[in-house]
Amino acid sequence: MALQEAGAKFELERVNPATKRTASGRDFNDINPKGCVPVIEMDDGSLLTENVAILDWIAAQFPKLGVPGEMGRTRLIEALTFISTELHHSFRHLLDAKSEEEEAQAKAGIRIRFRWISGTFKGHYLFDDHPSVADFYLFVMLLWAERFDVNVPTRLTTFKELMRSRAAVSVALAVEAA
């Protein structure tokens, strides 16, 4: 979504997480020995992995998706790290839940983290009235919350719909659904 928003030229290749094969038939483990997505393969063949690193790189390449100011990049990394380690990782507890009680506990933990981040908005988006790469990552976590029936604060529901209305998000969601 962030690359689409930036107007970047890129090729997307699907990976089947079960078989670890790409749409073109490559073994994904040959591309990324970590065996995890996301990964960007640069034109020179070098790889960049991990959400925080990739989104930081996108913000550096396309400053309109970064955060301006002396502490801008640091605040962006802070937000990306929270989304990655606290929100994204918390969904693992939900996926691993073995009982209704464990599921309820996992959802409660996720809701606490969503409540916290909903109070940090500085405008329509996390940092002001323009989206940053962190907003795109947060949007994905909100889609997961919707999928797993995790209630989120009204502020985040409004934000999710604002993000969904962006052209780049519509394109990315259509590609994902295809």
CSV table of N, CA and C in Angstrom, one decimal:
chain,number,residue,atom,x,y,z
A,1,MET,N,0.8,-1.2,0.0
A,1,MET,CA,0.0,0.0,0.0
A,1,MET,C,0.9,1.3,0.0
A,2,ALA,N,1.9,1.2,0.8
A,2,ALA,CA,2.8,2.4,0.9
A,2,ALA,C,3.5,2.7,-0.4
A,3,LEU,N,4.0,1.6,-1.0
A,3,LEU,CA,4.6,1.8,-2.3
A,3,LEU,C,3.7,2.3,-3.4
A,4,GLN,N,2.4,1.8,-3.3
A,4,GLN,CA,1.4,2.3,-4.3
A,4,GLN,C,1.1,3.7,-4.0
A,5,GLU,N,1.0,4.1,-2.7
A,5,GLU,CA,0.7,5.5,-2.4
A,5,GLU,C,1.8,6.4,-2.8
A,6,ALA,N,3.1,5.9,-2.7
A,6,ALA,CA,4.2,6.7,-3.1
A,6,ALA,C,4.3,6.9,-4.7
A,7,GLY,N,3.6,6.1,-5.4
A,7,GLY,CA,3.8,6.1,-6.9
A,7,GLY,C,5.0,5.4,-7.3
A,8,ALA,N,5.5,4.5,-6.5
A,8,ALA,CA,6.8,3.8,-6.8
A,8,ALA,C,6.5,2.8,-7.9
A,9,LYS,N,7.6,2.5,-8.7
A,9,LYS,CA,7.5,1.4,-9.7
A,9,LYS,C,8.0,0.2,-9.0
A,10,PHE,N,7.2,-0.9,-9.0
A,10,PHE,CA,7.6,-2.1,-8.4
A,10,PHE,C,6.9,-3.3,-9.0
A,11,GLU,N,7.4,-4.5,-8.8
A,11,GLU,CA,6.7,-5.7,-9.2
A,11,GLU,C,6.4,-6.4,-8.0
A,12,LEU,N,5.2,-6.9,-8.0
A,12,LEU,CA,4.6,-7.7,-6.8
A,12,LEU,C,4.6,-9.1,-7.2
A,13,GLU,N,5.1,-10.0,-6.3
A,13,GLU,CA,5.0,-11.4,-6.5
A,13,GLU,C,4.4,-12.1,-5.3
A,14,ARG,N,3.4,-12.8,-5.5
A,14,ARG,CA,2.7,-13.5,-4.4
A,14,ARG,C,3.6,-14.7,-4.0
A,15,VAL,N,3.4,-15.0,-2.7
A,15,VAL,CA,4.1,-16.1,-2.0
A,15,VAL,C,3.0,-17.0,-1.4
A,16,ASN,N,3.0,-18.3,-1.6
A,16,ASN,CA,2.1,-19.2,-0.9
A,16,ASN,C,2.8,-19.5,0.4
A,17,PRO,N,2.3,-19.1,1.5
A,17,PRO,CA,3.0,-19.4,2.8
A,17,PRO,C,3.1,-20.8,3.2
A,18,ALA,N,2.1,-21.6,2.7
A,18,ALA,CA,2.1,-23.1,3.0
A,18,ALA,C,3.2,-23.8,2.2
A,19,THR,N,3.3,-23.5,0.9
A,19,THR,CA,4.3,-24.2,0.1
A,19,THR,C,5.6,-23.5,-0.1
A,20,LYS,N,5.7,-22.2,0.3
A,20,LYS,CA,6.9,-21.4,0.2
A,20,LYS,C,7.3,-21.3,-1.3
A,21,ARG,N,6.3,-21.2,-2.2
A,21,ARG,CA,6.6,-21.0,-3.6
A,21,ARG,C,6.0,-19.7,-4.0
A,22,THR,N,6.8,-19.0,-4.9
A,22,THR,CA,6.3,-17.8,-5.4
A,22,THR,C,5.4,-18.1,-6.6
A,23,ALA,N,4.6,-17.0,-7.0
A,23,ALA,CA,3.7,-17.2,-8.2
A,23,ALA,C,4.5,-17.6,-9.4
A,24,SER,N,5.8,-17.2,-9.6
A,24,SER,CA,6.5,-17.6,-10.7
A,24,SER,C,7.2,-19.0,-10.6
A,25,GLY,N,7.0,-19.6,-9.4
A,25,GLY,CA,7.5,-21.0,-9.2
A,25,GLY,C,8.8,-21.1,-8.4
A,26,ARG,N,9.4,-19.9,-8.0
A,26,ARG,CA,10.6,-19.9,-7.2
A,26,ARG,C,10.4,-20.4,-5.8
A,27,ASP,N,11.4,-21.0,-5.2
A,27,ASP,CA,11.4,-21.4,-3.8
A,27,ASP,C,11.6,-20.1,-3.0
A,28,PHE,N,10.6,-19.7,-2.2
A,28,PHE,CA,10.8,-18.5,-1.5
A,28,PHE,C,12.0,-18.5,-0.5
A,29,ASN,N,12.3,-19.7,0.0
A,29,ASN,CA,13.4,-19.8,0.9
A,29,ASN,C,14.8,-19.5,0.2
A,30,ASP,N,14.8,-19.6,-1.1
A,30,ASP,CA,16.0,-19.2,-1.9
A,30,ASP,C,16.1,-17.7,-2.0
A,31,ILE,N,15.0,-17.0,-1.9
A,31,ILE,CA,14.9,-15.6,-2.0
A,31,ILE,C,15.2,-15.0,-0.6
A,32,ASN,N,14.5,-15.5,0.4
A,32,ASN,CA,14.7,-15.1,1.8
A,32,ASN,C,14.9,-16.3,2.7
A,33,PRO,N,16.1,-16.5,3.1
A,33,PRO,CA,16.4,-17.7,3.9
A,33,PRO,C,15.6,-17.7,5.3
A,34,LYS,N,15.1,-16.5,5.7
A,34,LYS,CA,14.3,-16.4,6.9
A,34,LYS,C,13.0,-17.1,6.7
A,35,GLY,N,12.6,-17.2,5.4
A,35,GLY,CA,11.3,-17.8,5.1
A,35,GLY,C,10.1,-17.0,5.4
A,36,CYS,N,10.3,-15.7,5.7
A,36,CYS,CA,9.2,-14.8,6.1
A,36,CYS,C,9.0,-13.7,5.1
A,37,VAL,N,7.8,-13.2,5.0
A,37,VAL,CA,7.4,-12.0,4.3
A,37,VAL,C,7.2,-10.9,5.3
A,38,PRO,N,7.4,-9.7,5.0
A,38,PRO,CA,7.7,-9.2,3.6
A,38,PRO,C,9.2,-9.2,3.3
A,39,VAL,N,9.5,-9.1,2.1
A,39,VAL,CA,10.9,-8.9,1.6
A,39,VAL,C,10.8,-8.1,0.3
A,40,ILE,N,11.8,-7.2,0.2
A,40,ILE,CA,11.9,-6.5,-1.1
A,40,ILE,C,13.3,-6.9,-1.6
A,41,GLU,N,13.2,-7.3,-2.9
A,41,GLU,CA,14.4,-7.7,-3.6
A,41,GLU,C,14.7,-6.5,-4.5
A,42,MET,N,15.9,-5.8,-4.3
A,42,MET,CA,16.3,-4.6,-5.0
A,42,MET,C,16.7,-5.0,-6.4
A,43,ASP,N,16.8,-4.0,-7.2
A,43,ASP,CA,17.3,-4.2,-8.6
A,43,ASP,C,18.7,-4.9,-8.6
A,44,ASP,N,19.5,-4.6,-7.6
A,44,ASP,CA,20.9,-5.2,-7.6
A,44,ASP,C,20.9,-6.6,-7.0
A,45,GLY,N,19.7,-7.1,-6.6
A,45,GLY,CA,19.6,-8.4,-6.0
A,45,GLY,C,19.7,-8.4,-4.5
A,46,SER,N,20.0,-7.3,-3.9
A,46,SER,CA,20.1,-7.3,-2.4
A,46,SER,C,18.7,-7.3,-1.9
A,47,LEU,N,18.6,-7.8,-0.6
A,47,LEU,CA,17.3,-8.0,0.0
A,47,LEU,C,17.1,-7.0,1.2
A,48,LEU,N,15.9,-6.6,1.4
A,48,LEU,CA,15.5,-5.9,2.6
A,48,LEU,C,14.3,-6.6,3.2
A,49,THR,N,14.4,-7.0,4.5
A,49,THR,CA,13.3,-7.7,5.1
A,49,THR,C,12.9,-7.0,6.4
A,50,GLU,N,11.8,-7.5,6.9
A,50,GLU,CA,11.2,-7.0,8.2
A,50,GLU,C,10.4,-5.7,7.9
A,51,ASN,N,9.1,-5.7,8.4
A,51,ASN,CA,8.2,-4.6,8.2
A,51,ASN,C,8.8,-3.2,8.6
A,52,VAL,N,9.4,-3.1,9.8
A,52,VAL,CA,9.9,-1.8,10.2
A,52,VAL,C,11.0,-1.3,9.3
A,53,ALA,N,12.0,-2.2,8.9
A,53,ALA,CA,13.0,-1.8,8.0
A,53,ALA,C,12.5,-1.4,6.6
A,54,ILE,N,11.6,-2.2,6.1
A,54,ILE,CA,11.1,-1.9,4.8
A,54,ILE,C,10.3,-0.6,4.8
A,55,LEU,N,9.4,-0.4,5.8
A,55,LEU,CA,8.6,0.9,5.8
A,55,LEU,C,9.5,2.1,6.1
A,56,ASP,N,10.6,1.9,6.9
A,56,ASP,CA,11.5,3.0,7.1
A,56,ASP,C,12.2,3.4,5.8
A,57,TRP,N,12.6,2.3,5.0
A,57,TRP,CA,13.3,2.6,3.8
A,57,TRP,C,12.3,3.3,2.8
A,58,ILE,N,11.0,2.9,2.7
A,58,ILE,CA,10.1,3.5,1.9
A,58,ILE,C,9.9,5.0,2.2
A,59,ALA,N,9.8,5.3,3.5
A,59,ALA,CA,9.7,6.7,4.0
A,59,ALA,C,11.0,7.5,3.6
A,60,ALA,N,12.1,6.9,3.6
A,60,ALA,CA,13.4,7.6,3.3
A,60,ALA,C,13.4,7.8,1.8
A,61,GLN,N,12.9,6.9,1.0
A,61,GLN,CA,12.9,7.1,-0.5
A,61,GLN,C,11.8,8.0,-0.9
A,62,PHE,N,10.7,8.1,-0.2
A,62,PHE,CA,9.5,8.9,-0.5
A,62,PHE,C,9.1,9.7,0.7
A,63,PRO,N,9.8,10.8,0.9
A,63,PRO,CA,9.6,11.6,2.1
A,63,PRO,C,8.2,12.0,2.4
A,64,LYS,N,7.3,12.1,1.4
A,64,LYS,CA,5.9,12.4,1.7
A,64,LYS,C,5.3,11.4,2.7
A,65,LEU,N,5.9,10.2,2.8
A,65,LEU,CA,5.3,9.1,3.6
A,65,LEU,C,6.1,9.0,4.9
A,66,GLY,N,7.0,10.0,5.1
A,66,GLY,CA,7.8,10.0,6.4
A,66,GLY,C,7.1,11.0,7.3
A,67,VAL,N,7.9,11.4,8.4
A,67,VAL,CA,7.4,12.4,9.3
A,67,VAL,C,8.4,13.5,9.4
A,68,PRO,N,8.1,14.7,9.1
A,68,PRO,CA,9.0,15.8,9.1
A,68,PRO,C,9.5,16.2,10.5
A,69,GLY,N,10.5,17.0,10.6
A,69,GLY,CA,11.0,17.5,11.8
A,69,GLY,C,12.2,16.8,12.4
A,70,GLU,N,12.8,17.5,13.4
A,70,GLU,CA,14.0,16.9,14.0
A,70,GLU,C,13.9,15.5,14.5
A,71,MET,N,12.7,15.3,15.1
A,71,MET,CA,12.5,13.9,15.7
A,71,MET,C,11.6,13.1,14.8
A,72,GLY,N,11.3,13.6,13.6
A,72,GLY,CA,10.3,12.9,12.8
A,72,GLY,C,10.6,11.4,12.5
A,73,ARG,N,11.8,11.1,12.0
A,73,ARG,CA,12.2,9.7,11.7
A,73,ARG,C,12.2,8.9,13.0
A,74,THR,N,12.6,9.4,14.1
A,74,THR,CA,12.6,8.7,15.4
A,74,THR,C,11.2,8.4,15.8
A,75,ARG,N,10.3,9.4,15.7
A,75,ARG,CA,8.9,9.1,16.1
A,75,ARG,C,8.3,8.1,15.1
A,76,LEU,N,8.6,8.1,13.9
A,76,LEU,CA,8.1,7.2,12.9
A,76,LEU,C,8.6,5.8,13.3
A,77,ILE,N,9.8,5.6,13.6
A,77,ILE,CA,10.3,4.3,14.0
A,77,ILE,C,9.7,3.8,15.3
A,78,GLU,N,9.5,4.8,16.2
A,78,GLU,CA,8.8,4.4,17.4
A,78,GLU,C,7.4,3.9,17.2
A,79,ALA,N,6.7,4.5,16.3
A,79,ALA,CA,5.3,4.1,15.9
A,79,ALA,C,5.3,2.7,15.2
A,80,LEU,N,6.2,2.6,14.2
A,80,LEU,CA,6.4,1.3,13.5
A,80,LEU,C,6.7,0.2,14.4
A,81,THR,N,7.6,0.5,15.4
A,81,THR,CA,8.0,-0.6,16.3
A,81,THR,C,6.9,-1.0,17.2
A,82,PHE,N,6.1,0.0,17.7
A,82,PHE,CA,4.9,-0.4,18.5
A,82,PHE,C,3.9,-1.2,17.7
A,83,ILE,N,3.7,-0.8,16.5
A,83,ILE,CA,2.7,-1.6,15.7
A,83,ILE,C,3.2,-3.0,15.4
A,84,SER,N,4.5,-3.1,15.2
A,84,SER,CA,5.1,-4.4,14.9
A,84,SER,C,5.2,-5.3,16.2
A,85,THR,N,5.8,-4.8,17.2
A,85,THR,CA,6.0,-5.6,18.4
A,85,THR,C,4.8,-5.8,19.3
A,86,GLU,N,4.0,-4.8,19.4
A,86,GLU,CA,2.9,-4.8,20.3
A,86,GLU,C,1.6,-5.2,19.7
A,87,LEU,N,1.3,-4.6,18.5
A,87,LEU,CA,0.0,-5.0,17.9
A,87,LEU,C,0.1,-6.2,17.0
A,88,HIS,N,1.0,-6.2,16.0
A,88,HIS,CA,1.2,-7.3,15.1
A,88,HIS,C,1.5,-8.6,15.9
A,89,HIS,N,2.4,-8.5,16.8
A,89,HIS,CA,2.8,-9.7,17.6
A,89,HIS,C,1.6,-10.2,18.4
A,90,SER,N,0.8,-9.3,18.9
A,90,SER,CA,-0.3,-9.7,19.8
A,90,SER,C,-1.3,-10.5,19.1
A,91,PHE,N,-1.4,-10.4,17.8
A,91,PHE,CA,-2.3,-11.3,17.0
A,91,PHE,C,-1.9,-12.7,17.1
A,92,ARG,N,-0.6,-12.9,17.3
A,92,ARG,CA,-0.1,-14.3,17.4
A,92,ARG,C,-0.8,-15.0,18.6
A,93,HIS,N,-0.9,-14.3,19.7
A,93,HIS,CA,-1.6,-14.9,20.8
A,93,HIS,C,-3.0,-15.3,20.5
A,94,LEU,N,-3.7,-14.5,19.6
A,94,LEU,CA,-5.0,-14.8,19.2
A,94,LEU,C,-5.0,-16.1,18.3
A,95,LEU,N,-4.1,-16.1,17.4
A,95,LEU,CA,-4.0,-17.3,16.5
A,95,LEU,C,-3.7,-18.6,17.2
A,96,ASP,N,-2.9,-18.4,18.3
A,96,ASP,CA,-2.5,-19.6,19.1
A,96,ASP,C,-3.4,-20.0,20.2
A,97,ALA,N,-4.5,-19.2,20.4
A,97,ALA,CA,-5.4,-19.5,21.5
A,97,ALA,C,-6.0,-20.9,21.4
A,98,LYS,N,-6.0,-21.6,22.5
A,98,LYS,CA,-6.5,-23.0,22.5
A,98,LYS,C,-7.8,-23.1,23.2
A,99,SER,N,-8.3,-22.0,23.7
A,99,SER,CA,-9.6,-22.0,24.4
A,99,SER,C,-10.3,-20.7,24.2
A,100,GLU,N,-11.6,-20.6,24.5
A,100,GLU,CA,-12.3,-19.4,24.4
A,100,GLU,C,-11.7,-18.4,25.4
A,101,GLU,N,-11.3,-18.9,26.6
A,101,GLU,CA,-10.7,-18.0,27.6
A,101,GLU,C,-9.4,-17.3,27.1
A,102,GLU,N,-8.5,-18.2,26.4
A,102,GLU,CA,-7.3,-17.6,25.9
A,102,GLU,C,-7.6,-16.6,24.7
A,103,GLU,N,-8.6,-16.9,23.9
A,103,GLU,CA,-9.0,-16.0,22.9
A,103,GLU,C,-9.5,-14.7,23.4
A,104,ALA,N,-10.3,-14.7,24.5
A,104,ALA,CA,-10.8,-13.5,25.1
A,104,ALA,C,-9.6,-12.7,25.7
A,105,GLN,N,-8.7,-13.4,26.3
A,105,GLN,CA,-7.5,-12.7,26.9
A,105,GLN,C,-6.7,-12.0,25.8
A,106,ALA,N,-6.5,-12.7,24.7
A,106,ALA,CA,-5.7,-12.2,23.6
A,106,ALA,C,-6.4,-11.0,23.0
A,107,LYS,N,-7.7,-11.1,22.8
A,107,LYS,CA,-8.5,-9.9,22.3
A,107,LYS,C,-8.4,-8.7,23.2
A,108,ALA,N,-8.5,-9.0,24.5
A,108,ALA,CA,-8.4,-7.9,25.5
A,108,ALA,C,-7.0,-7.2,25.4
A,109,GLY,N,-6.0,-8.0,25.3
A,109,GLY,CA,-4.6,-7.4,25.1
A,109,GLY,C,-4.5,-6.5,23.9
A,110,ILE,N,-5.1,-7.0,22.8
A,110,ILE,CA,-5.1,-6.3,21.5
A,110,ILE,C,-5.9,-5.0,21.7
A,111,ARG,N,-7.0,-5.0,22.3
A,111,ARG,CA,-7.8,-3.8,22.5
A,111,ARG,C,-7.1,-2.8,23.3
A,112,ILE,N,-6.4,-3.2,24.3
A,112,ILE,CA,-5.6,-2.2,25.1
A,112,ILE,C,-4.6,-1.5,24.2
A,113,ARG,N,-3.9,-2.2,23.4
A,113,ARG,CA,-2.9,-1.6,22.5
A,113,ARG,C,-3.6,-0.7,21.5
A,114,PHE,N,-4.7,-1.1,20.9
A,114,PHE,CA,-5.5,-0.2,20.0
A,114,PHE,C,-6.0,1.1,20.7
A,115,ARG,N,-6.4,0.9,22.0
A,115,ARG,CA,-6.9,2.1,22.7
A,115,ARG,C,-5.7,3.1,22.9
A,116,TRP,N,-4.5,2.5,23.2
A,116,TRP,CA,-3.4,3.4,23.4
A,116,TRP,C,-3.1,4.2,22.1
A,117,ILE,N,-2.9,3.5,21.0
A,117,ILE,CA,-2.5,4.1,19.8
A,117,ILE,C,-3.6,5.1,19.3
A,118,SER,N,-4.9,4.8,19.6
A,118,SER,CA,-5.9,5.7,19.1
A,118,SER,C,-5.8,7.1,19.8
A,119,GLY,N,-5.2,7.1,21.0
A,119,GLY,CA,-5.0,8.4,21.6
A,119,GLY,C,-3.8,9.2,21.2
A,120,THR,N,-3.0,8.7,20.3
A,120,THR,CA,-1.8,9.3,19.8
A,120,THR,C,-1.9,10.1,18.6
A,121,PHE,N,-3.1,10.1,17.9
A,121,PHE,CA,-3.3,10.7,16.6
A,121,PHE,C,-3.1,12.2,16.7
A,122,LYS,N,-2.4,12.8,15.8
A,122,LYS,CA,-2.1,14.3,15.8
A,122,LYS,C,-3.0,15.0,14.7
A,123,GLY,N,-3.9,14.2,14.0
A,123,GLY,CA,-4.7,14.7,13.0
A,123,GLY,C,-5.6,13.6,12.5
A,124,HIS,N,-5.9,13.6,11.2
A,124,HIS,CA,-6.6,12.5,10.6
A,124,HIS,C,-5.8,11.2,10.6
A,125,TYR,N,-4.5,11.4,10.6
A,125,TYR,CA,-3.6,10.3,10.6
A,125,TYR,C,-2.7,10.3,11.9
A,126,LEU,N,-1.8,9.4,12.0
A,126,LEU,CA,-1.0,9.3,13.3
A,126,LEU,C,-0.2,10.6,13.6
A,127,PHE,N,0.4,11.2,12.5
A,127,PHE,CA,1.3,12.3,12.8
A,127,PHE,C,0.7,13.7,12.3
A,128,ASP,N,-0.2,13.7,11.5
A,128,ASP,CA,-0.9,15.0,11.0
A,128,ASP,C,-2.0,14.6,10.1
A,129,ASP,N,-2.2,15.5,9.1
A,129,ASP,CA,-3.3,15.2,8.1
A,129,ASP,C,-2.8,14.6,6.8
A,130,HIS,N,-1.6,14.0,6.9
A,130,HIS,CA,-1.1,13.2,5.7
A,130,HIS,C,-0.7,11.9,6.2
A,131,PRO,N,-0.9,10.8,5.4
A,131,PRO,CA,-0.5,9.5,5.9
A,131,PRO,C,1.0,9.3,5.8
A,132,SER,N,1.5,8.5,6.8
A,132,SER,CA,2.9,8.1,6.8
A,132,SER,C,2.8,6.6,6.6
A,133,VAL,N,4.0,6.0,6.4
A,133,VAL,CA,4.1,4.5,6.3
A,133,VAL,C,3.5,3.8,7.5
A,134,ALA,N,3.6,4.4,8.7
A,134,ALA,CA,3.0,3.8,9.9
A,134,ALA,C,1.5,3.7,9.8
A,135,ASP,N,0.8,4.7,9.1
A,135,ASP,CA,-0.6,4.6,8.9
A,135,ASP,C,-1.0,3.4,8.1
A,136,PHE,N,-0.2,3.1,7.1
A,136,PHE,CA,-0.6,1.9,6.3
A,136,PHE,C,-0.4,0.6,7.1
A,137,TYR,N,0.6,0.6,7.9
A,137,TYR,CA,0.8,-0.6,8.7
A,137,TYR,C,-0.3,-0.7,9.8
A,138,LEU,N,-0.7,0.4,10.4
A,138,LEU,CA,-1.8,0.3,11.4
A,138,LEU,C,-3.1,-0.1,10.7
A,139,PHE,N,-3.3,0.4,9.5
A,139,PHE,CA,-4.5,0.0,8.7
A,139,PHE,C,-4.6,-1.5,8.5
A,140,VAL,N,-3.5,-2.2,8.2
A,140,VAL,CA,-3.5,-3.6,8.1
A,140,VAL,C,-3.8,-4.3,9.4
A,141,MET,N,-3.3,-3.8,10.5
A,141,MET,CA,-3.7,-4.3,11.8
A,141,MET,C,-5.2,-4.2,12.1
A,142,LEU,N,-5.7,-3.1,11.6
A,142,LEU,CA,-7.2,-2.9,11.8
A,142,LEU,C,-8.0,-3.8,10.9
A,143,LEU,N,-7.5,-4.2,9.7
A,143,LEU,CA,-8.1,-5.2,8.9
A,143,LEU,C,-8.1,-6.5,9.6
A,144,TRP,N,-7.0,-6.8,10.3
A,144,TRP,CA,-6.9,-8.1,11.0
A,144,TRP,C,-7.9,-8.0,12.2
A,145,ALA,N,-8.0,-6.9,12.9
A,145,ALA,CA,-9.0,-6.8,14.0
A,145,ALA,C,-10.4,-7.0,13.5
A,146,GLU,N,-10.7,-6.5,12.3
A,146,GLU,CA,-12.0,-6.7,11.7
A,146,GLU,C,-12.2,-8.2,11.4
A,147,ARG,N,-11.2,-8.8,10.9
A,147,ARG,CA,-11.3,-10.3,10.5
A,147,ARG,C,-11.5,-11.2,11.7
A,148,PHE,N,-10.8,-10.8,12.8
A,148,PHE,CA,-10.9,-11.6,14.1
A,148,PHE,C,-11.9,-11.1,15.1
A,149,ASP,N,-12.8,-10.1,14.6
A,149,ASP,CA,-13.8,-9.6,15.5
A,149,ASP,C,-13.3,-9.0,16.8
A,150,VAL,N,-12.3,-8.2,16.7
A,150,VAL,CA,-11.7,-7.5,17.8
A,150,VAL,C,-12.3,-6.0,17.7
A,151,ASN,N,-13.0,-5.6,18.7
A,151,ASN,CA,-13.5,-4.3,18.8
A,151,ASN,C,-12.4,-3.2,18.9
A,152,VAL,N,-12.5,-2.1,18.2
A,152,VAL,CA,-11.5,-1.1,18.3
A,152,VAL,C,-12.2,0.2,18.6
A,153,PRO,N,-11.5,1.2,19.1
A,153,PRO,CA,-12.1,2.5,19.4
A,153,PRO,C,-12.7,3.2,18.2
A,154,THR,N,-13.7,4.0,18.4
A,154,THR,CA,-14.4,4.6,17.2
A,154,THR,C,-13.4,5.4,16.4
A,155,ARG,N,-12.4,6.1,17.1
A,155,ARG,CA,-11.4,6.8,16.4
A,155,ARG,C,-10.7,6.0,15.3
A,156,LEU,N,-10.4,4.7,15.6
A,156,LEU,CA,-9.7,3.8,14.7
A,156,LEU,C,-10.7,3.3,13.6
A,157,THR,N,-11.9,3.2,13.9
A,157,THR,CA,-12.9,2.8,12.9
A,157,THR,C,-13.0,3.9,11.9
A,158,THR,N,-13.0,5.1,12.3
A,158,THR,CA,-13.1,6.3,11.4
A,158,THR,C,-11.8,6.3,10.6
A,159,PHE,N,-10.7,6.1,11.2
A,159,PHE,CA,-9.4,6.1,10.5
A,159,PHE,C,-9.4,5.0,9.5
A,160,LYS,N,-9.8,3.8,9.8
A,160,LYS,CA,-9.8,2.7,8.9
A,160,LYS,C,-10.6,3.0,7.6
A,161,GLU,N,-11.8,3.6,7.8
A,161,GLU,CA,-12.6,4.0,6.6
A,161,GLU,C,-11.9,5.1,5.8
A,162,LEU,N,-11.2,6.0,6.5
A,162,LEU,CA,-10.5,7.1,5.8
A,162,LEU,C,-9.4,6.4,4.9
A,163,MET,N,-8.7,5.5,5.5
A,163,MET,CA,-7.6,4.8,4.8
A,163,MET,C,-8.2,4.0,3.6
A,164,ARG,N,-9.3,3.3,3.9
A,164,ARG,CA,-9.9,2.5,2.9
A,164,ARG,C,-10.4,3.3,1.6
A,165,SER,N,-10.6,4.6,1.9
A,165,SER,CA,-11.1,5.5,0.8
A,165,SER,C,-9.9,6.0,-0.1
A,166,ARG,N,-8.7,5.7,0.3
A,166,ARG,CA,-7.5,6.2,-0.5
A,166,ARG,C,-7.4,5.3,-1.7
A,167,ALA,N,-7.1,5.9,-2.8
A,167,ALA,CA,-6.9,5.2,-4.1
A,167,ALA,C,-5.9,4.1,-4.0
A,168,ALA,N,-4.7,4.4,-3.4
A,168,ALA,CA,-3.7,3.4,-3.3
A,168,ALA,C,-4.1,2.1,-2.5
A,169,VAL,N,-4.9,2.4,-1.4
A,169,VAL,CA,-5.4,1.3,-0.6
A,169,VAL,C,-6.4,0.4,-1.4
A,170,SER,N,-7.3,1.1,-2.1
A,170,SER,CA,-8.2,0.4,-3.0
A,170,SER,C,-7.5,-0.5,-4.0
A,171,VAL,N,-6.5,0.0,-4.6
A,171,VAL,CA,-5.7,-0.8,-5.6
A,171,VAL,C,-5.1,-2.0,-4.9
A,172,ALA,N,-4.4,-1.7,-3.7
A,172,ALA,CA,-3.8,-2.8,-3.0
A,172,ALA,C,-4.7,-3.9,-2.6
A,173,LEU,N,-5.9,-3.5,-2.0
A,173,LEU,CA,-6.9,-4.4,-1.6
A,173,LEU,C,-7.4,-5.2,-2.7
A,174,ALA,N,-7.6,-4.6,-3.9
A,174,ALA,CA,-8.1,-5.3,-5.1
A,174,ALA,C,-7.1,-6.4,-5.5
A,175,VAL,N,-5.8,-6.0,-5.5
A,175,VAL,CA,-4.7,-6.9,-5.9
A,175,VAL,C,-4.7,-8.1,-4.9
A,176,GLU,N,-4.8,-7.8,-3.6
A,176,GLU,CA,-4.8,-8.8,-2.6
A,176,GLU,C,-5.9,-9.8,-2.8
A,177,ALA,N,-7.1,-9.3,-3.1
A,177,ALA,CA,-8.3,-10.1,-3.3
A,177,ALA,C,-8.3,-11.0,-4.5
A,178,ALA,N,-7.4,-10.6,-5.5
A,178,ALA,CA,-7.4,-11.3,-6.8
A,178,ALA,C,-6.7,-12.7,-6.7
